[in-house]
Short mmCIF file of C-alpha atoms in Angstrom, two decimals:
data_model
loop_
_atom_site.label_atom_id
_atom_site.label_comp_id
_atom_site.label_asym_id
_atom_site.label_seq_id
_atom_site.Cartn_x
_atom_site.Cartn_y
_atom_site.Cartn_z
CA MET A 80 116.52 199.50 115.53
CA THR A 81 116.26 202.07 112.66
CA ASP A 82 114.74 205.47 113.01
CA ALA A 83 112.02 204.47 110.58
CA GLU A 84 111.31 201.39 112.67
CA THR A 85 111.20 203.58 115.92
CA CYS A 86 108.73 205.98 114.17
CA THR A 87 106.60 203.10 113.04
CA GLY A 88 106.37 202.00 116.71
CA GLU A 89 105.49 205.40 117.87
CA ILE A 90 102.68 205.93 115.25
CA VAL A 91 101.18 202.45 116.45
CA ALA A 92 101.68 203.33 120.24
CA LEU A 93 100.29 206.81 119.93
CA HIS A 94 97.20 205.50 118.03
CA ARG A 95 96.65 202.91 120.58
CA LEU A 96 96.51 205.75 123.11
CA PHE A 97 94.13 207.69 120.99
CA GLU A 98 91.83 204.60 120.85
CA THR A 99 91.87 204.16 124.74
CA TRP A 100 91.73 207.92 125.42
CA LEU A 101 88.82 208.69 123.01
CA GLY A 102 86.86 205.35 123.63
CA ALA A 103 85.12 204.37 126.69
CA PRO A 104 86.00 204.49 129.35
CA GLY A 105 88.71 207.01 128.23
CA HIS A 106 91.83 205.67 129.99
CA GLY A 107 95.21 207.07 129.41
CA ASP A 108 97.91 209.62 130.55
CA PHE A 109 97.54 212.92 128.93
CA SER A 110 101.02 213.95 129.44
CA ARG A 111 101.94 211.35 126.87
CA PHE A 112 100.39 213.66 124.23
CA GLU A 113 102.06 216.65 125.54
CA ALA A 114 105.50 214.71 125.18
CA ALA A 115 104.78 213.23 121.85
CA PHE A 116 104.05 216.50 120.08
CA ALA A 117 107.02 218.89 119.65
CA PRO A 118 106.86 222.65 120.04
CA GLY A 119 105.63 224.03 116.74
CA PHE A 120 103.67 220.83 115.93
CA ALA A 121 100.85 221.26 113.44
CA MET A 122 98.31 219.02 111.75
CA VAL A 123 96.17 219.26 108.71
CA MET A 124 92.94 217.38 109.31
CA PRO A 125 91.36 215.29 106.45
CA GLY A 126 88.86 218.07 105.87
CA GLY A 127 91.57 220.63 105.30
CA ALA A 128 91.51 222.39 108.72
CA ARG A 129 94.88 223.24 109.94
CA LEU A 130 95.54 222.87 113.78
CA ASP A 131 98.47 223.87 115.89
CA ARG A 132 99.70 222.07 118.86
CA ALA A 133 97.56 223.96 121.39
CA ALA A 134 94.38 223.20 119.32
CA VAL A 135 95.23 219.46 119.04
CA LEU A 136 95.87 219.09 122.79
CA ALA A 137 92.75 221.13 123.63
CA PHE A 138 90.72 218.89 121.41
CA LEU A 139 92.14 215.78 122.92
CA GLU A 140 91.72 216.92 126.50
CA GLY A 141 87.96 217.83 125.74
CA ALA A 142 87.16 214.62 123.85
CA ARG A 143 88.28 212.08 126.51
CA GLY A 144 85.82 209.18 126.31
CA GLY A 145 83.79 210.85 123.69
CA ARG A 146 83.89 208.13 121.02
CA GLY A 147 82.43 205.66 123.31
CA GLU A 148 82.39 201.91 123.59
CA GLY A 149 83.65 200.05 120.54
CA PHE A 150 85.68 202.82 119.06
CA ARG A 151 88.66 201.27 117.40
CA ILE A 152 91.82 202.35 115.36
CA ALA A 153 94.11 200.35 113.16
CA ILE A 154 97.46 201.39 111.41
CA GLU A 155 98.42 199.82 108.03
CA ASP A 156 100.83 200.38 105.24
CA CYS A 157 103.23 202.15 107.50
CA PHE A 158 106.74 202.88 105.99
CA ALA A 159 109.28 205.80 105.63
CA LEU A 160 109.00 208.01 102.63
CA HIS A 161 112.25 209.85 103.23
CA GLU A 162 114.92 209.83 105.89
CA ALA A 163 117.65 212.55 106.65
CA PRO A 164 119.80 213.08 109.65
CA GLY A 165 117.33 213.69 112.64
CA LEU A 166 114.28 213.66 110.48
CA VAL A 167 111.97 210.90 109.23
CA LEU A 168 108.84 211.38 106.76
CA MET A 169 106.51 208.41 107.41
CA HIS A 170 103.38 207.16 105.64
CA TYR A 171 100.54 205.32 107.19
CA VAL A 172 96.94 204.56 106.78
CA GLU A 173 94.64 204.86 109.81
CA ARG A 174 91.35 203.07 109.79
CA GLN A 175 88.66 203.95 112.48
CA TRP A 176 85.55 202.16 113.50
CA LEU A 177 82.76 204.07 115.26
CA ARG A 178 79.37 203.02 115.82
CA GLY A 179 79.32 200.49 112.90
CA GLN A 180 80.92 202.94 110.46
CA GLU A 181 84.44 202.54 109.00
CA THR A 182 86.46 205.39 107.89
CA ALA A 183 90.04 205.60 106.48
CA ARG A 184 92.56 208.31 105.96
CA ARG A 185 96.05 208.33 104.54
CA ALA A 186 98.67 210.20 106.58
CA ALA A 187 102.12 211.77 106.27
CA ALA A 188 103.88 212.51 109.38
CA LEU A 189 107.31 214.32 109.99
CA PHE A 190 109.23 213.09 112.97
CA ARG A 191 112.45 214.74 114.62
CA THR A 192 114.41 211.72 115.80
CA GLY A 193 117.12 211.59 118.69
CA PRO A 194 118.14 209.98 121.79
CA GLU A 195 114.86 211.05 123.53
CA GLY A 196 112.89 209.10 120.77
CA PRO A 197 110.73 210.51 117.94
CA ARG A 198 108.70 213.64 118.38
CA TRP A 199 105.93 214.55 116.02
CA LEU A 200 106.53 217.79 114.08
CA PHE A 201 103.65 217.67 111.43
CA VAL A 202 100.88 215.46 110.18
CA GLN A 203 98.77 215.69 107.05
CA GLU A 204 95.82 213.70 106.67
CA THR A 205 93.62 212.90 103.53
CA TRP A 206 90.38 211.06 103.39
CA ILE A 207 90.41 207.70 101.78
CA THR A 208 86.91 206.79 102.92
CA PRO A 209 85.20 209.70 104.73
CA PRO A 210 82.37 209.51 107.05
CA VAL A 211 78.90 209.34 105.61
#
């Protein structure tokens, strides 16, 4: 399996966990988030706010089950934009469904790859279809 394929699998798997963690009844293993995001991880939200690793983890810990029943996430159009030794820059579209409303965002995610698997270094999200 290539690094890009492994990163694609990681993107899909972590978003499945987001779906179950944030949706009702909010199941999942929080340590999986801690292991996924490398030290120094940062994220730019679709609205422009920049969050560091601690802020992302604090948000996730406090939001468990908060989206409620019916919350769904789908990942589409996932591919590698660039690969270098030990690094992969991925692109994907994330669609979310919450209380009858669909939103979509385009994301670029930088991964460090290695024997322990991919670790998230950075994510930049941009609205395609923002919430109304």
